[in-house]
CSV table of C-alpha atoms and ligand atoms in Angstrom, one decimal:
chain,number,residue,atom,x,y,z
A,30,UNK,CA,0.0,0.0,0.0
A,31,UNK,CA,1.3,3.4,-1.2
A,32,UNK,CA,1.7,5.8,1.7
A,33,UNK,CA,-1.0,8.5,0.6
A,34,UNK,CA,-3.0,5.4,-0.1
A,35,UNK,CA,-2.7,4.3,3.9
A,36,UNK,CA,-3.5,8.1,5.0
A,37,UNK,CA,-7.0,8.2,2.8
A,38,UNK,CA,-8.0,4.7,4.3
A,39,UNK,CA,-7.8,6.1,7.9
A,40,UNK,CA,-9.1,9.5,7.3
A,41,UNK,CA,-11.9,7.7,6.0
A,42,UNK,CA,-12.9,5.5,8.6
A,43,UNK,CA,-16.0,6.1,9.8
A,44,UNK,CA,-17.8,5.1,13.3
A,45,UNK,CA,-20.5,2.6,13.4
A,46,UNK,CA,-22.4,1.5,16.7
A,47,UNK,CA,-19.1,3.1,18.5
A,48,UNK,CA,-17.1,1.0,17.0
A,49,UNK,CA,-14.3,2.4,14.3
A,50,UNK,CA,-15.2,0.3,11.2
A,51,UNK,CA,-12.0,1.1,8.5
A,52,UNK,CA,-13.4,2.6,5.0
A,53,UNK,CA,-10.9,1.1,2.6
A,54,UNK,CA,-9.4,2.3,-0.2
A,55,UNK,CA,-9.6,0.0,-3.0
A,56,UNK,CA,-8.2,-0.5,-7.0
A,57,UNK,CA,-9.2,-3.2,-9.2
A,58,UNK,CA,-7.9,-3.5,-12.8
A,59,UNK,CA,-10.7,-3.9,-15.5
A,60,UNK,CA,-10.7,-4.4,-19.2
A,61,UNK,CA,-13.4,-1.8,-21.1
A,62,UNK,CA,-15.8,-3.6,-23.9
A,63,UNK,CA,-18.8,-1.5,-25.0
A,64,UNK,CA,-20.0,0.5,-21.7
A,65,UNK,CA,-19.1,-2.3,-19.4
A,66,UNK,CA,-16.5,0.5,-17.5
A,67,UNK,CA,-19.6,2.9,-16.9
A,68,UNK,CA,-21.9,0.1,-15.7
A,69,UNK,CA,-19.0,-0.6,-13.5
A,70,UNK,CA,-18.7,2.2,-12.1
A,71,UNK,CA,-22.4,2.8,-11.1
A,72,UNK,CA,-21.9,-0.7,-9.0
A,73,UNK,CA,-19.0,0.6,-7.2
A,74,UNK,CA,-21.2,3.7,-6.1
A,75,UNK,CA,-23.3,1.0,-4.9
A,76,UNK,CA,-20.9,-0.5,-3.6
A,77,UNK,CA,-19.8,2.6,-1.5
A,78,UNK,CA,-22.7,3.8,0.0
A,79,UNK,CA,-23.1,0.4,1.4
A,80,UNK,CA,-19.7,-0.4,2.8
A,81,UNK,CA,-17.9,3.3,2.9
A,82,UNK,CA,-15.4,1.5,0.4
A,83,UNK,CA,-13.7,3.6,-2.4
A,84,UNK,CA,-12.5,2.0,-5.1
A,85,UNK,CA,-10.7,3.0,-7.8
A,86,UNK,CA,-10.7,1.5,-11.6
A,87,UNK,CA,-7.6,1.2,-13.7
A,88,UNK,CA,-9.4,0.7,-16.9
A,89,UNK,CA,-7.3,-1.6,-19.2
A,90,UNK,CA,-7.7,-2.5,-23.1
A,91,UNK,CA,-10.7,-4.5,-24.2
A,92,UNK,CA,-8.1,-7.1,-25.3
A,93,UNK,CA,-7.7,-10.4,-22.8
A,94,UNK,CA,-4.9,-10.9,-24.3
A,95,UNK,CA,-3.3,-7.4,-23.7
A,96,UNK,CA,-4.3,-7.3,-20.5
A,97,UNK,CA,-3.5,-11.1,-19.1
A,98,UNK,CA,0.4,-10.4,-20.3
A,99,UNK,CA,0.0,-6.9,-17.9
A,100,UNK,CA,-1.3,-8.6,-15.1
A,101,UNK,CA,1.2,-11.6,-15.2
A,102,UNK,CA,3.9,-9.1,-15.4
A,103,UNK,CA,2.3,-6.9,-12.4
A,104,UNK,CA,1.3,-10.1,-10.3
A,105,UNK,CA,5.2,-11.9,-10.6
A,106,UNK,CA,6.8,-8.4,-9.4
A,107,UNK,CA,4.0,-9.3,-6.3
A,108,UNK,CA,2.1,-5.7,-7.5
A,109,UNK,CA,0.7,-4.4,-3.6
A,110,UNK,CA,-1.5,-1.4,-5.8
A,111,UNK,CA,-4.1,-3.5,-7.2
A,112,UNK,CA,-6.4,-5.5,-5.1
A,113,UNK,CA,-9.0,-6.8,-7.3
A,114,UNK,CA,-8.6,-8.6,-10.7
A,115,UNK,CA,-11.0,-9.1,-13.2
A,116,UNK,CA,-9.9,-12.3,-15.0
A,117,UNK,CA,-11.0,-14.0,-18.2
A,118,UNK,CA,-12.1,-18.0,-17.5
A,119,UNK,CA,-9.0,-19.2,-19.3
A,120,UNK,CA,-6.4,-17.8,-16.6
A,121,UNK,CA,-7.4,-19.5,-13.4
A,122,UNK,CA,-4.8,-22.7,-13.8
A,123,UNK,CA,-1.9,-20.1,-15.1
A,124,UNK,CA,-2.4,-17.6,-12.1
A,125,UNK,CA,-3.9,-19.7,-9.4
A,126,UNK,CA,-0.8,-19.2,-7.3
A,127,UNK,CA,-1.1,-15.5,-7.1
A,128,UNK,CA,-4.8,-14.7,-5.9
A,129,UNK,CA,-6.3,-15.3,-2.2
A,130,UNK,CA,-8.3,-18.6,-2.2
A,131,UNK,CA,-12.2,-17.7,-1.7
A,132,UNK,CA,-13.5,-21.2,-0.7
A,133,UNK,CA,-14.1,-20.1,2.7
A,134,UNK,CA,-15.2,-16.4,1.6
A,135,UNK,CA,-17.7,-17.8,-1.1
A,136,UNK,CA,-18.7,-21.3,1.5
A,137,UNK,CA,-22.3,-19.5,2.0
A,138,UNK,CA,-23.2,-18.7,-2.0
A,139,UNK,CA,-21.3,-21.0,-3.8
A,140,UNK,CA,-24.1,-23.2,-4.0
A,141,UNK,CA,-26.1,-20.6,-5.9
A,142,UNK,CA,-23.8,-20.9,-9.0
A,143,UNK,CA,-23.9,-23.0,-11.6
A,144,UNK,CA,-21.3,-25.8,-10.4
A,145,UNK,CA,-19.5,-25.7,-14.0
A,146,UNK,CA,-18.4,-22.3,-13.7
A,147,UNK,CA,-17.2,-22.6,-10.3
A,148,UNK,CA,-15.4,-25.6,-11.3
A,149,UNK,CA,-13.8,-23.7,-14.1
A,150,UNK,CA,-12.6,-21.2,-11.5
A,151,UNK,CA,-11.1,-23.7,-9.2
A,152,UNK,CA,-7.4,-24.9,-9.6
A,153,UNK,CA,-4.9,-26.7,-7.4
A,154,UNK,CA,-7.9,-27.1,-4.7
A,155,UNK,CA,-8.4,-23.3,-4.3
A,156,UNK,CA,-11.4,-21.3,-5.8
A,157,UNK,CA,-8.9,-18.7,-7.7
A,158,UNK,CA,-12.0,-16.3,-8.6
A,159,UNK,CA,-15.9,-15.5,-8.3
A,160,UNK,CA,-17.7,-15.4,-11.3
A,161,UNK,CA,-19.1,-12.8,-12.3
A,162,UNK,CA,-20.6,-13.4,-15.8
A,163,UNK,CA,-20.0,-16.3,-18.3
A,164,UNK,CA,-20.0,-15.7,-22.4
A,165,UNK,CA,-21.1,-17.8,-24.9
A,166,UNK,CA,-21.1,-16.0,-28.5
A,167,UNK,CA,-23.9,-15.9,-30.6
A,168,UNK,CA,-24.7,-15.6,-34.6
A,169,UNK,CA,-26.3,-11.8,-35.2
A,170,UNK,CA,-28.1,-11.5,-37.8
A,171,UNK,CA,-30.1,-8.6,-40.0
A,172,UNK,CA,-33.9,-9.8,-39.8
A,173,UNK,CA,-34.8,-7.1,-42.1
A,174,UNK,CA,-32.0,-7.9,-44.6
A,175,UNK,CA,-33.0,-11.8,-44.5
A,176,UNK,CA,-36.4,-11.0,-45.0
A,177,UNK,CA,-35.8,-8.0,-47.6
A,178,UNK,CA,-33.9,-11.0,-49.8
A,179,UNK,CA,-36.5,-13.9,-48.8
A,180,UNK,CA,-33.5,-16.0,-47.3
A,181,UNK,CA,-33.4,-18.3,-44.2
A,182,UNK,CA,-31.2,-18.2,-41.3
A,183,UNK,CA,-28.1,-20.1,-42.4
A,184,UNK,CA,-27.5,-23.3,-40.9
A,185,UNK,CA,-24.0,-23.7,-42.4
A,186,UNK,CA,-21.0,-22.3,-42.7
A,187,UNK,CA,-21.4,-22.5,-46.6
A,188,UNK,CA,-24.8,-20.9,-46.3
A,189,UNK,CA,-24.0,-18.6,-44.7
A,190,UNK,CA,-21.5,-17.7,-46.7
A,191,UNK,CA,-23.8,-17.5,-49.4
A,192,UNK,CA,-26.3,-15.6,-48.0
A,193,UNK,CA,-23.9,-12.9,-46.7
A,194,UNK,CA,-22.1,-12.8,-50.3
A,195,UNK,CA,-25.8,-12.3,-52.4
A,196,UNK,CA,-27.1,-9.4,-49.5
A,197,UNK,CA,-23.8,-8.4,-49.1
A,198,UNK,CA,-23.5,-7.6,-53.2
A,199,UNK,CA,-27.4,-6.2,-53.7
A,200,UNK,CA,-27.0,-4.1,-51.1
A,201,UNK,CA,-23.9,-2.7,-52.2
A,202,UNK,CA,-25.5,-2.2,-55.7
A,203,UNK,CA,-27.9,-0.8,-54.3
A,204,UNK,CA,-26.2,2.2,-52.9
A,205,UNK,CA,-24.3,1.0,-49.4
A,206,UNK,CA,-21.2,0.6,-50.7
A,207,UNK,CA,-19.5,-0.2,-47.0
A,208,UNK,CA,-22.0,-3.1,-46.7
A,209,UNK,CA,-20.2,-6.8,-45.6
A,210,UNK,CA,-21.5,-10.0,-45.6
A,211,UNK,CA,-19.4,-11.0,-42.1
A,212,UNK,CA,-17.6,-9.3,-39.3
A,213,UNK,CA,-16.1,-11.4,-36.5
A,214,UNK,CA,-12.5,-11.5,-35.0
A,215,UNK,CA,-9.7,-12.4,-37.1
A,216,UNK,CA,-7.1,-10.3,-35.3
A,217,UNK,CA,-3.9,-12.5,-34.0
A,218,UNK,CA,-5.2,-12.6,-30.4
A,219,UNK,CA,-7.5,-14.9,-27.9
A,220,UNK,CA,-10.5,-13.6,-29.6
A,221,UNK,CA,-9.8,-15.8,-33.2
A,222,UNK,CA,-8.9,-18.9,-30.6
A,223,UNK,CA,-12.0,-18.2,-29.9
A,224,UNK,CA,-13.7,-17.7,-33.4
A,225,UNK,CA,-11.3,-20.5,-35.3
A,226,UNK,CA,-12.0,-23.2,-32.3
A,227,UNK,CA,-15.5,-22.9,-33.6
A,228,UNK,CA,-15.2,-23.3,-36.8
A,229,UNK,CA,-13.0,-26.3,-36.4
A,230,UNK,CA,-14.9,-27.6,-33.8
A,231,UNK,CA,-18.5,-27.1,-35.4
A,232,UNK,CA,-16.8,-29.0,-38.3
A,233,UNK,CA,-15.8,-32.6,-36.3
A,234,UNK,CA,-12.4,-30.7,-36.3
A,235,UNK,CA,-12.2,-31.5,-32.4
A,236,UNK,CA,-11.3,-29.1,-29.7
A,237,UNK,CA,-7.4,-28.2,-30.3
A,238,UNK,CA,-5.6,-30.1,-27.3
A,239,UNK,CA,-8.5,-32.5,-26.3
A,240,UNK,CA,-9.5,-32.9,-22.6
A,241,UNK,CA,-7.0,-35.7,-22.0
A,242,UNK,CA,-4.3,-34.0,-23.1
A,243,UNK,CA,-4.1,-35.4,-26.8
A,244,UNK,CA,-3.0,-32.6,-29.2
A,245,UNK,CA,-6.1,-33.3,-32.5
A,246,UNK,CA,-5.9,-30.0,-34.0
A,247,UNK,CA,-3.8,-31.4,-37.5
A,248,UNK,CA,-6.5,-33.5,-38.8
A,249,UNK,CA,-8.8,-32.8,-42.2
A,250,UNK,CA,-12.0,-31.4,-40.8
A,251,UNK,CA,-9.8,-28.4,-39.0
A,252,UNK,CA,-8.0,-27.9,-42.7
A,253,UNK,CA,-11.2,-27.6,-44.5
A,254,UNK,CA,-12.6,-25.5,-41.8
A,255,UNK,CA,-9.6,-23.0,-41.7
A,256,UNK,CA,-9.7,-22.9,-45.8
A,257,UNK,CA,-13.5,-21.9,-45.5
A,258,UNK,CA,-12.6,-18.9,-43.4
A,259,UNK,CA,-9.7,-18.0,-45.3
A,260,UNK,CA,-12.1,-17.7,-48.3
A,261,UNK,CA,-14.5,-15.3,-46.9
A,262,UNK,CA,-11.5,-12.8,-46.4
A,263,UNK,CA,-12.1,-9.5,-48.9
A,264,UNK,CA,-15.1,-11.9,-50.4
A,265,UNK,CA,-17.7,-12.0,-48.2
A,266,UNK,CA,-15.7,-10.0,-44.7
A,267,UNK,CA,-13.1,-6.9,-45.3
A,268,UNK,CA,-9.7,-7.5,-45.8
A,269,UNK,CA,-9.4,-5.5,-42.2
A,270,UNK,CA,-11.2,-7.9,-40.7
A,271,UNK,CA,-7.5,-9.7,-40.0
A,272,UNK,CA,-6.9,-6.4,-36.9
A,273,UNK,CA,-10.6,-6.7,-35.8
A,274,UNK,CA,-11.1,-7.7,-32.0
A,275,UNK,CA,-14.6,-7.2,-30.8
A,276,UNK,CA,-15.4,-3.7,-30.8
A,277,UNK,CA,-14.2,-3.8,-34.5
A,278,UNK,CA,-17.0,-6.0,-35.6
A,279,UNK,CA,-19.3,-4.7,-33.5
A,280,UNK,CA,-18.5,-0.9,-34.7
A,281,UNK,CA,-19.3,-2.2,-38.1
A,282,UNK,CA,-22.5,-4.1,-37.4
A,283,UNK,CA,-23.8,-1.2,-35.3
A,284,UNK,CA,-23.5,1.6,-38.1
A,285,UNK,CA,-25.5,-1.3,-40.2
A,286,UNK,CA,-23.1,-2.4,-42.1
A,287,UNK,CA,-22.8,-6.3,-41.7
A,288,UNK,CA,-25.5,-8.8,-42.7
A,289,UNK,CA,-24.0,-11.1,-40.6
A,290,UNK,CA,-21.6,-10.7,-37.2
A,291,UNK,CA,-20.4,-13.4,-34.5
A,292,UNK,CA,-20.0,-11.8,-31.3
A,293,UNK,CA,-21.0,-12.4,-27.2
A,294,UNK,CA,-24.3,-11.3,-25.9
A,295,UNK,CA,-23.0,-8.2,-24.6
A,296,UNK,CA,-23.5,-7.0,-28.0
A,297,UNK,CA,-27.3,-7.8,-28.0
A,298,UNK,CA,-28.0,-4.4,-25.4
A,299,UNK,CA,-25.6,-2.4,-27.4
A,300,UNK,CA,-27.4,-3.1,-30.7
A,301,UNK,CA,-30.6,-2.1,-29.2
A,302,UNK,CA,-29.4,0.9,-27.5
A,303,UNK,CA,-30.8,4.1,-28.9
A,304,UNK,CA,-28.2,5.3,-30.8
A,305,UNK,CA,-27.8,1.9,-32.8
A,306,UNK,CA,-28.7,1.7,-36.6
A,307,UNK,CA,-29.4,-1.7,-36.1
A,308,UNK,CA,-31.7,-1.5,-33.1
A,309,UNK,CA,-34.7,-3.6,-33.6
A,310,UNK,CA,-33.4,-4.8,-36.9
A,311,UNK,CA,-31.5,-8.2,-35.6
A,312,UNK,CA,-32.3,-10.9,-33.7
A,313,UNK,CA,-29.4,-14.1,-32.6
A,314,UNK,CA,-28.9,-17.7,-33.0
A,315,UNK,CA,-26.7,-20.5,-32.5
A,316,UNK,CA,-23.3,-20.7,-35.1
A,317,UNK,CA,-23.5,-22.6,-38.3
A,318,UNK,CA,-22.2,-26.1,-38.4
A,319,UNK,CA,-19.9,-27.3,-41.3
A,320,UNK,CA,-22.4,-30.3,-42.4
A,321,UNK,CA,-25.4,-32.2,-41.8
A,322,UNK,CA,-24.7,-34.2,-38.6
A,323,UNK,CA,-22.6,-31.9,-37.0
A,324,UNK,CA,-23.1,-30.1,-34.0
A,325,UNK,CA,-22.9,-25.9,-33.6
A,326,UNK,CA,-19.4,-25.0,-31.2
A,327,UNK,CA,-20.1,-22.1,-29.2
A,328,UNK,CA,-16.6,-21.1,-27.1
A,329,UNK,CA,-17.2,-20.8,-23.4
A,330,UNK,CA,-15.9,-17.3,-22.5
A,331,UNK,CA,-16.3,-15.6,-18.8
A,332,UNK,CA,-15.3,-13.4,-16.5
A,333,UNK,CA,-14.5,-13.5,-13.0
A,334,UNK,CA,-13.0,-11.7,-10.2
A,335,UNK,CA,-10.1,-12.2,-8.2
A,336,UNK,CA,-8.1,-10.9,-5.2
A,337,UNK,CA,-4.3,-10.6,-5.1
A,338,UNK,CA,-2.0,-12.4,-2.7
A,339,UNK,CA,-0.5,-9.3,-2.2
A,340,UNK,CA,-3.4,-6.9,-1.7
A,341,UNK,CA,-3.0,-5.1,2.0
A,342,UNK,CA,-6.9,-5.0,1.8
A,343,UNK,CA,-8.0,-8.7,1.6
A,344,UNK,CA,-10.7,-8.4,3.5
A,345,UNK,CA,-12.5,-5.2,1.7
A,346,UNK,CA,-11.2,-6.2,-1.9
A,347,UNK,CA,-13.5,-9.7,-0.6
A,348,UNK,CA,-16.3,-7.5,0.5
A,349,UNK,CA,-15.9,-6.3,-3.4
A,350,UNK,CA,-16.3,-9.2,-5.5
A,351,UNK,CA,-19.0,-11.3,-3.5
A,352,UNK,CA,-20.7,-8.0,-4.0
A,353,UNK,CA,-20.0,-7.7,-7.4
A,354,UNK,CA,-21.4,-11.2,-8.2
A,355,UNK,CA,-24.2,-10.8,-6.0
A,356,UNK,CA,-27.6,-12.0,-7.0
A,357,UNK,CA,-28.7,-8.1,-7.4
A,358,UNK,CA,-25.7,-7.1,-9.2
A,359,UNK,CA,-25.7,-10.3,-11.4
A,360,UNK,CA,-29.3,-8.9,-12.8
A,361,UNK,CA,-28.6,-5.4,-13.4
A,362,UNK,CA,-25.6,-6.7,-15.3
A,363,UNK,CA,-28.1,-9.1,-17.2
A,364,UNK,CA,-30.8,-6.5,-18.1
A,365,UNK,CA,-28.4,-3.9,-18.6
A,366,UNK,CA,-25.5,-5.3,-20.0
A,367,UNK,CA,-27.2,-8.7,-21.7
A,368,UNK,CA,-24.2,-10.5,-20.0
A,369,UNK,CA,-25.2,-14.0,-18.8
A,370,UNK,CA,-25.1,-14.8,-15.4
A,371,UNK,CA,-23.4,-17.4,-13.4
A,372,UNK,CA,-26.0,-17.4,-10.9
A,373,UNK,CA,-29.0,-20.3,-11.7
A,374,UNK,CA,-31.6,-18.2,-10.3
A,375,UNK,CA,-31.2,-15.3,-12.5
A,376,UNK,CA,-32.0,-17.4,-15.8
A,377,UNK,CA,-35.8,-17.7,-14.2
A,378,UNK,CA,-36.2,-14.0,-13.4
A,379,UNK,CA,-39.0,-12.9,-15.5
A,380,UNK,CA,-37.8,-9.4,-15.5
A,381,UNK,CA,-34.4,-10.1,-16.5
A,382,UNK,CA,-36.7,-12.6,-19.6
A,383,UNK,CA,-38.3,-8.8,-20.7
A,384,UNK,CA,-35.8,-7.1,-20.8
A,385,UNK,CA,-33.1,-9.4,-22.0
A,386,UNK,CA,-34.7,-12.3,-23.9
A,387,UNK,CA,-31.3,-13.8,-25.0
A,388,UNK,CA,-30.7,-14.5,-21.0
A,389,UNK,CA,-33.2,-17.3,-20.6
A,390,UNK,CA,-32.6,-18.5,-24.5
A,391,UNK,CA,-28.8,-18.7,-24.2
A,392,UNK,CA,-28.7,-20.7,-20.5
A,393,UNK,CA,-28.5,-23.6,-22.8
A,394,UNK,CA,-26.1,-22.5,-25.4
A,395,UNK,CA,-23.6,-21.6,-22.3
A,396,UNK,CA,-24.2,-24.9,-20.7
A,397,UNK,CA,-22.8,-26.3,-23.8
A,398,UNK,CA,-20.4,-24.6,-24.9
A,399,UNK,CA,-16.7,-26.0,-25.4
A,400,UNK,CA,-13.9,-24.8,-23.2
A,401,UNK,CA,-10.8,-24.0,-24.9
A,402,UNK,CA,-7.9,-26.4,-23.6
A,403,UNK,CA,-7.0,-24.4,-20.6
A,404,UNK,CA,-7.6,-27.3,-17.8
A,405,UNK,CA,-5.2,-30.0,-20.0
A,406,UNK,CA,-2.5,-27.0,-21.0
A,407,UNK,CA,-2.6,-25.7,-17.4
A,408,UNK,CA,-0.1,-23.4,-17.3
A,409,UNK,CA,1.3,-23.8,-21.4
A,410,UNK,CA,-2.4,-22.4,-22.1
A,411,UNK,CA,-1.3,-19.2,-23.0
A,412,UNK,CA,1.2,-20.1,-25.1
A,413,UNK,CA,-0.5,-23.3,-26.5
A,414,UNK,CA,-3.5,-20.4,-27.2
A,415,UNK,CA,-0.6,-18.0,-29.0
A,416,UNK,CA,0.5,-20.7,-31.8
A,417,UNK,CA,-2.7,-21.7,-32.3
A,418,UNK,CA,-3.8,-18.0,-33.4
A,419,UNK,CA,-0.6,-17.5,-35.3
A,420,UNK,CA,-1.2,-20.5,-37.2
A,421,UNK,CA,-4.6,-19.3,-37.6
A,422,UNK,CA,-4.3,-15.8,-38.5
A,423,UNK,CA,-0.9,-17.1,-41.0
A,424,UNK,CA,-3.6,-19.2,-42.6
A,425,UNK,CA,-6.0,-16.2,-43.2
A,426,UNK,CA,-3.3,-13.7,-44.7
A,427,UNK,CA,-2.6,-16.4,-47.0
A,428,UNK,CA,1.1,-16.8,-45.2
A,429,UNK,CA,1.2,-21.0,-46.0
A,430,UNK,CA,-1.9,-23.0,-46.2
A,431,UNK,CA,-3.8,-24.3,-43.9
A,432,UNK,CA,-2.7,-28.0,-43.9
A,433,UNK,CA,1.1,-26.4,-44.0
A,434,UNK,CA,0.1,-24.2,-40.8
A,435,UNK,CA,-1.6,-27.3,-38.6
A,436,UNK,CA,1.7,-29.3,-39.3
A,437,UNK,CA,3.6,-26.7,-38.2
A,438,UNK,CA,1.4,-25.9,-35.4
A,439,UNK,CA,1.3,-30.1,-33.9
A,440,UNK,CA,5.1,-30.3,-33.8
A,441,UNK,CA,5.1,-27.0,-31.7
A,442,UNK,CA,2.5,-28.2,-29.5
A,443,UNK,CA,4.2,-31.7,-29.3
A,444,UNK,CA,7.4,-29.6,-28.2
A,445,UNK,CA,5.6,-27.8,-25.7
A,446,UNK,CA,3.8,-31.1,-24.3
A,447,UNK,CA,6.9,-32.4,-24.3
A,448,UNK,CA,8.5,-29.9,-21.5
A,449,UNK,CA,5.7,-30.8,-19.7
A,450,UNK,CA,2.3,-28.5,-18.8
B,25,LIG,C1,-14.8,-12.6,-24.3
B,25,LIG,C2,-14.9,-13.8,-23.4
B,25,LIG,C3,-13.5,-14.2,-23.0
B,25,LIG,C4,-12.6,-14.4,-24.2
B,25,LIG,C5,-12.6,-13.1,-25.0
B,25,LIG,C6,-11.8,-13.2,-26.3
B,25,LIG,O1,-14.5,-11.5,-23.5
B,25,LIG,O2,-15.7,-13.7,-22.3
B,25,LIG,O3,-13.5,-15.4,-22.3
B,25,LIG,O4,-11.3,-14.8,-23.9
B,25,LIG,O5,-13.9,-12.7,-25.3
B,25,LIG,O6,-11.7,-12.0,-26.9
């Protein structure tokens, strides 16, 4: 704790029932995406008229991937300024060693969350984090262009494809000259682990690393699903599409631009806000599957919170995330943010159902969604994660092929194995 920090912490206790009950002083790091950073902030003056806690947010990029090489970097040097991590459901095995465990904290509630998620945030015997919300992505897509056109929801990739090319062409012709077909993120980051783990796995392409440890991800089904992506690029999605994260995609869905855009439901408020061109126009579904007998791969994402080993405020940065995952906060965040909640209560809350109809429809489209191979990788995940995206994103800017790329891409992983993770 930083001296000036110490000094505001007792100035601010305050005097309840004649005892002396300590206000802290608290900072958590969190990563911005849409408004999530002013929602945020509303809960923490929540938060402070109930406890007398102040805390502070150091916003961070959208990017998981930005922001989990910060915190690793901050968390190894045993960082005392930052009591409160918000953590992506991927990092629990890789930083497990450097938050408080909660077990005992959480003993009263745990029960309340959907055992899945907690198990997901639970590594070497400690419960690393809290969940806050969990992801799933879904398939947006323009009602009124579908309708305009007299096409069907796409229930493969290569209808989809199809359908985005033909809309995507007439409505250019028409005047709109920025219309795409598809937006979704093909950056070299965790996002297109994320995107390409669905194509593959939507495509009997299996899952990467597999559960057991067995590295599958050189086999046919993943090349033909990594040559279908690489031929929507500047056909069907922009040639930018290769830098677009999130926000990217979502930017150009939101001006109207996109017939088609995969993204998580926190897109689904944003798109009906009142500023959006597309508000009203789109509705969501489950991602395409490569053929007839397959089955549609949605990526479990999530987010968490944490509280650092070295955190002089354990106690108050605790106070902080069991209320941040509270059962109130969890449905403000649902109705307000449409980010699903790891609480299985919420998912029966008829006002969350009016306000946010993709919360009750996508409890089951989280509850099956495939983890990437963080458990098996434990702490190689990152890195496992990294080549997988290179080889992805290499594919994609037509640097090799994809059956080149996947080689290259098993004898890495077999190296890594091999060293042990
Ligand atoms: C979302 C998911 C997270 C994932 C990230 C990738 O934020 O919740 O789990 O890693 O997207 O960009």
């Amino acid at each position: 704790m930083k001296i000036n920090k110490l000094l505001v912490s007792l100035l601010a206790g305050v005097t309840l029932l004649g005892g002396v009950v300590q206000a802290a002083e608290l900072s958590m790091v969190f990563g911005d995406t849409g408004n999530a950073l002013a929602f945020l902030q509303e809960q923490l003056t929540r938060f402070k008229e109930k406890t007398g806690h102040n805390v502070t947010v150091v916003p961070m990029p959208s990017s998981t991937t930005d922001q989990f090489g910060q915190y690793r970097l901050w968390l190894a040097a045993g960082n005392t300024d930052i009591d409160v991590y918000t953590t992506d459901v991927i990092w629990a095995p890789q930083l497990a060693d450097q938050f408080v465990d909660l077990t005992e904290a959480a003993k009263d509630v745990v029960a309340d969350f959907f055992p899945s998620i907690i198990e997901s945030q639970t590594a070497s015997g400690k419960l690393v984090a809290i969940p806050s919300f969990t992801d799933a992505p879904a398939l947006y897509y323009r009602k009124d262009l579908l309708e305009k056109y007299g096409k069907a929801v796409p229930k493969t990739w290569d209808e989809l494809a199809a359908t985005a090319k033909e809309i995507q062409d007439a409505e250019r012709a028409a005047g709109n000259p920025d219309m795409q077909g598809f937006v979704f993120q093909g950056n070299a980051y965790e996002g297109l682990t994320c995107d390409a783990l669905e194509w593959v796995k939507s495509s009997g392409g299996g899952q990467i690393v597999e559960p057991d440890g067995t590295i599958s991800i050189n086999n046919e089904n993943a090349v033909a699903a990594l040559e279908r992506a690489k031929s929507w690029i500047g056909t069907i999605a922009p040639e930018g599409v290769l830098a677009y994260q999130e926000e990217e995609s979502r930017g150009v869905w939101q001006l109207g631009n996109a017939v088609f855009m995969r993204n998580w439901p926190y897109a689904y408020s944003l798109g009906n806000s009142d500023d959006s061109a597309v508000k009203g126009k789109f509705d969501v579904t489950t991602l395409p599957i490569g053929k007839e007998g397959d089955t549609s791969a949605a990526t479990l994402g999530g987010w968490n919170l944490a509280v650092s080993k070295y955190s002089d405020e354990q106690a108050a940065a605790i106070e902080l995330v069991l209320f941040l995952s509270s059962a109130e906060e969890q449905k403000q965040r649902a109705i307000k943010q449409t980010n699903l909640p790891t609480r299985i209560a919420i998912y029966d809350d008829p006002e969350v159902a009016a306000a946010a109809p993709i919360i009750p429809l996508w409890k089951d489209v989280f509850l099956n969604a495939v983890p990437r191979p963080s458990a098996p990788t434990k702490v190689k995940y990152n890195e496992v994660s990294s080549l997988f995206w290179s080889a992805v994103h290499d594919t994609l800017s037509g640097n090799g092929t994809a059956a080149e790329n996947l080689e290259l891409l098993e004898g890495k992983l077999t190296e890594l194995k091999g060293a042990g993770w």
